[in-house]
Amino acid sequence: MTYRAPVEDLAFTMRHVAGLEEGIAEGLYPDLSLDLVEQVLEEAGRFASERIAPLNAPGDRAGARFADGEVTTAPGWKDVYRDWTEAGWNALPCDPEWGGQGLPSLVQTACVEFWNAACMSFALGPLLTAGAVEAITTHASEDLKRRYLAKLVSGEWMGTMNLTEPQAGSDLNAVRTRAERADDGTYRITGSKIFITYGEHDLTENIVHLVLARLPDAPPGTRGLSLFLVPKFLVNDDGSLGARNDVRCHSIEHKLGIHASPTCTMVYGDAGGAVGWLVGEENRGLACMFTMMNNARLAVGTQGVAIADRAYQQALSYARERRQGRAPGAAAGEGMSPLVLHPDVQRMLLTMKAMTHAARGICLMTAAAIDRGRLSGDAEARRRGHELASLLTPVAKAFSTDIGCEVASLGVQVHGGMGFVEETGAAQHLRDARIAPIYEGTNGIQAIDLVMRKLPLSDGATVRGAIADMRKVGARLVASRDEAFGASAARMREAVDALDDATSFLLKALAGNSSADVLAAATPYLRLFGIAQGGTALAKAALAASEARAAGDTNPAHAGRIALARFFAENIATGARGLAQTVMAGASALADAEAALAG
Amino acid sequence: MTYRAPVEDLAFTMRHVAGLEEGIAEGLYPDLSLDLVEQVLEEAGRFASERIAPLNAPGDRAGARFADGEVTTAPGWKDVYRDWTEAGWNALPCDPEWGGQGLPSLVQTACVEFWNAACMSFALGPLLTAGAVEAITTHASEDLKRRYLAKLVSGEWMGTMNLTEPQAGSDLNAVRTRAERADDGTYRITGSKIFITYGEHDLTENIVHLVLARLPDAPPGTRGLSLFLVPKFLVNDDGSLGARNDVRCHSIEHKLGIHASPTCTMVYGDAGGAVGWLVGEENRGLACMFTMMNNARLAVGTQGVAIADRAYQQALSYARERRQGRAPGAAAGEGMSPLVLHPDVQRMLLTMKAMTHAARGICLMTAAAIDRGRLSGDAEARRRGHELASLLTPVAKAFSTDIGCEVASLGVQVHGGMGFVEETGAAQHLRDARIAPIYEGTNGIQAIDLVMRKLPLSDGATVRGAIADMRKVGARLVASRDEAFGASAARMREAVDALDDATSFLLKALAGNSSADVLAAATPYLRLFGIAQGGTALAKAALAASEARAAGDTNPAHAGRIALARFFAENIATGARGLAQTVMAGASALADAEAALAG
């Protein structure tokens, strides 16, 4: 098997790091039990490993094919997609009113990891559909919901997000696609959109595009954007498909990775205007889009974890089989040792695993915060959950996708020369991983979002609370008498101290309107946050493992969790103080950027 | 122009960082003047930019093609290769006795950067040929030299290195290719070699393979390896080509990058044995191979610098043209700002440039040490030069190729979505860069070489001397009154202190035979060394710039050099202390690796 879904670790992390157990105990998840969650994960993991994972390498080779305005997905994809939707997986997080299963973000995030680890190109379509479902559920009229939601929830149709235009990548102020009011209350959409994931394909008979466009009398900038639902085929009142709409796929991109996911240039209104329906209010499109984007940002962060885990599994398997040289301590008569016994290979594999699990912890904690923000019975708890989710989302997106690339690159390295040969498959993970730091808001934009918009939440109390929670875990490390933790407590304390100092510096700079300092520090601060939060997540898992071991549980995974947290603390968290120094250098770090770049 | 050879910076770095000026003053380079060096760099830079660089993207798309045992290079390659050799560039570093120009390693390394930045796939063939020339020059019989060297030096023929076999990647103990003695003093070679760069191609009419093989009565392990020269076509006494030898290309690899460089599986002896000639002595092949490898390791490090600079140039150019959003301080009426004015983009570009220039400094310092080890009139100076070159070579190879990948990855990121589209070209740099940490000894092997074999040189005096030289530069930073240095002196001092502490730890561990501690620390120690040495190189350049400025030189490049050194010190050197902590955690970092990986 090329991918084994890490069901046990996901369940453990959900319970002991992301607070599933407390959530159930508090009544946050009235319909969930630990057994049910494990059952869902088992089933999802099986489908991902057995059905989706085999699509990954052939899909990369075949790619999505474009001809005459139509996109053909790779061989086998239609069948697996049909079976996947028929098994109900697309409906997992959706509102039961429209046929969804209503499972919380925490469970969905675990499953999203499995789908993406199995095949990122395959999972991308449903990822975008989930965002469309959420935007329509939250903002669209009852008529639109009735007409579209059930089939999007079931997966019979797929959804897309149409933001980017050639002149407007990250900057939505520059969107030019036009929307004109028609007499019947609908709109006519005209313009081009680029980089539209699954903008055209043969997996479903209809595709529902959500399109940002500008009304003739709209104010300039993002306050003049409206969101429109533009189906590929119009939908009759009885739900049957009507006329082909005036939207077509002009071409698809030739990309570094995710070859099997069609990235489309879409043209709206060649024949006078595509028929569109307003979602939400006129000129309030950005708010609707953010509904989709926040959902998608956590999902993209989870893609980083997913591809990292896939790359790690493959590298570990290779390192156990491949023999080269003699490892320290190997007896003379043993011949060549497996790579996995060489210290430098162990370091690579441990770095891969520690980074992956740290990012997994962050993503699941973010999902749990989203759930608390939605589901808690207490308004203040909802507010705090929502703010924590807002704080953690850019970290989950950017830290996880950065380490996704780093881990995939290490995966190539573990394979040596074989890693550079495409047939091995290690290189595909690196190629696929590389998109995730770019789309759904580049990681630079995530970092700016973190420092400029998220640190000020509740006057800094939200980030202070997150740091205080890290310190509580740190205190438990100090109190632990388990010697297997090594210097974990000291190193994690230094890391959280560093984050604390850097946070104080930035909050002060924000209060003093020194936005140059804050912007210059954004990227190293996000990394620092990820290291402290991710190390804390590993430590939480390790403390739970240590307690279980002390209580007589002999599961060998427990020793592994402690060793992994220790490796992270002693080898990765050690970078925290240097990052804080860099943050606190502030704008001076970039003061002479012009001169330095000019030479 | 897609690539502009950084002639001015190379000349400046050679003079002020690598000691070209002192070398000339001391008589180390009797035939060189600064003018001559600049003239050579100008000409090389022009050829690289105008003739070779245009091959890069089309070569990536076309790739090298294999059919019926023959390899066809990409369109245009034969012409450019012919012109390049006819202009004498292949002969640059070679012995004048065989038609070479006898220029030192320092000049050659600068040119190697240009060729590889222009097109890594193109430059790889000559890189291997240079290694073959050096091995033959140093170890082969006069007859072999007379028969082969002149044409290899001119580039009429190319050379290859044949080490790797399917079961013997990094571990040459496992080489199985057989050599049998023939009655006429030649040998018959039988076996398969994989990953042979330019093992077959149509650029030259003959190809000279250097092949590691084992005699029937050879001792096991690397002490039983002999090196053989195996030409594609036998060479008659008059220098004309004779019979086709019993060696063929079985296939070429489908790789992540360097598509235009054929990576061949070579089969020797299908028809009874390829005719080979011994190079050096029987069973002493490894020593000969090391002659080639040390040369090649610095060249591969230089490839890391080269691809990084190419990626940086492209990213900077894009960031100057592409407008998105409004940069801090931009006036309201200006519309969208160029990317280059956004702080997070500046940070990416500065990181790219600072890493690239740091690695360039290390590579040129290594080349200068090689020159001193060969050319100094004083035996003790030669010994010290040789040892310093030995110390720095693994750092030059591994640090530079690691940052090559990191910089190329940032180059993709600067381009946003466009970076992921292959047509842009940014992704090719990442794909090409990824091989360099793997071949010519993986970077893990470089790190082990550094800590296990290079730190103990002269009982640690060599590394101590290198650190003492860093401190001298640090003292000059402290003494400088140029405020543009910011906190450079403090940050660099902390970085060198960290290296010093880590070095003491490792020397003590080596003395105490704690090889587990040393091996576990190898990779972070090499990175730490690279940061301290690279930051020192930037500081040296900046100090020279500051002095020139104080003397009234208004060249704006001077301000840029100071700003770049400062950026490195305040943003990258800050990672040094954490790396030292990790080094000094020693083997405990990997103590429970088995448990941590098992879960």
PDB file of C-alpha atoms in Angstrom, chain A residues 451 455 498-507 509 516-529 576-589, chain B residues 347 570-571 574:
ATOM      1  CA  VAL A 451       0.205  40.328  12.624  1.00  0.00           C
ATOM      2  CA  LEU A 455      -2.834  40.024  16.952  1.00  0.00           C
ATOM      3  CA  ALA A 498      10.685  33.964  22.602  1.00  0.00           C
ATOM      4  CA  LEU A 499       7.160  34.036  21.195  1.00  0.00           C
ATOM      5  CA  ASP A 500       6.000  36.047  24.170  1.00  0.00           C
ATOM      6  CA  ASP A 501       8.751  38.639  23.713  1.00  0.00           C
ATOM      7  CA  ALA A 502       8.130  38.892  19.987  1.00  0.00           C
ATOM      8  CA  THR A 503       4.390  39.239  20.579  1.00  0.00           C
ATOM      9  CA  SER A 504       4.898  42.034  23.102  1.00  0.00           C
ATOM     10  CA  PHE A 505       7.157  43.811  20.638  1.00  0.00           C
ATOM     11  CA  LEU A 506       4.551  43.576  17.891  1.00  0.00           C
ATOM     12  CA  LEU A 507       1.594  44.561  20.074  1.00  0.00           C
ATOM     13  CA  ALA A 509       4.450  48.424  17.570  1.00  0.00           C
ATOM     14  CA  ALA A 516       6.597  49.106   9.032  1.00  0.00           C
ATOM     15  CA  ASP A 517       8.043  47.152  11.978  1.00  0.00           C
ATOM     16  CA  VAL A 518       5.060  44.863  12.057  1.00  0.00           C
ATOM     17  CA  LEU A 519       5.004  44.133   8.343  1.00  0.00           C
ATOM     18  CA  ALA A 520       8.740  43.501   8.212  1.00  0.00           C
ATOM     19  CA  ALA A 521       8.400  40.965  11.014  1.00  0.00           C
ATOM     20  CA  ALA A 522       5.341  39.158   9.714  1.00  0.00           C
ATOM     21  CA  THR A 523       6.915  36.065   8.162  1.00  0.00           C
ATOM     22  CA  PRO A 524       9.462  35.214  10.878  1.00  0.00           C
ATOM     23  CA  TYR A 525       6.759  35.871  13.498  1.00  0.00           C
ATOM     24  CA  LEU A 526       4.386  33.400  11.878  1.00  0.00           C
ATOM     25  CA  ARG A 527       7.140  30.789  11.772  1.00  0.00           C
ATOM     26  CA  LEU A 528       7.933  31.451  15.422  1.00  0.00           C
ATOM     27  CA  PHE A 529       4.266  31.108  16.320  1.00  0.00           C
ATOM     28  CA  ALA A 576      12.706  30.198  18.268  1.00  0.00           C
ATOM     29  CA  ARG A 577      15.007  32.701  19.952  1.00  0.00           C
ATOM     30  CA  GLY A 578      16.745  33.582  16.695  1.00  0.00           C
ATOM     31  CA  LEU A 579      13.384  34.167  15.044  1.00  0.00           C
ATOM     32  CA  ALA A 580      12.374  36.459  17.916  1.00  0.00           C
ATOM     33  CA  GLN A 581      15.601  38.418  17.486  1.00  0.00           C
ATOM     34  CA  THR A 582      14.758  38.831  13.846  1.00  0.00           C
ATOM     35  CA  VAL A 583      11.194  39.917  14.621  1.00  0.00           C
ATOM     36  CA  MET A 584      12.439  42.467  17.096  1.00  0.00           C
ATOM     37  CA  ALA A 585      14.956  43.863  14.647  1.00  0.00           C
ATOM     38  CA  GLY A 586      11.779  45.245  13.091  1.00  0.00           C
ATOM     39  CA  ALA A 587      11.814  47.435  10.043  1.00  0.00           C
ATOM     40  CA  SER A 588      15.527  48.084  10.355  1.00  0.00           C
ATOM     41  CA  ALA A 589      15.956  44.640   8.835  1.00  0.00           C
TER      42      ALA A 589
ATOM     43  CA  ARG B 347      12.262  39.887   2.875  1.00  0.00           C
ATOM     44  CA  GLU B 570      20.181  40.392  11.688  1.00  0.00           C
ATOM     45  CA  ASN B 571      17.934  37.860   9.977  1.00  0.00           C
ATOM     46  CA  THR B 574      20.318  34.824  14.309  1.00  0.00           C
TER      47      THR B 574
END
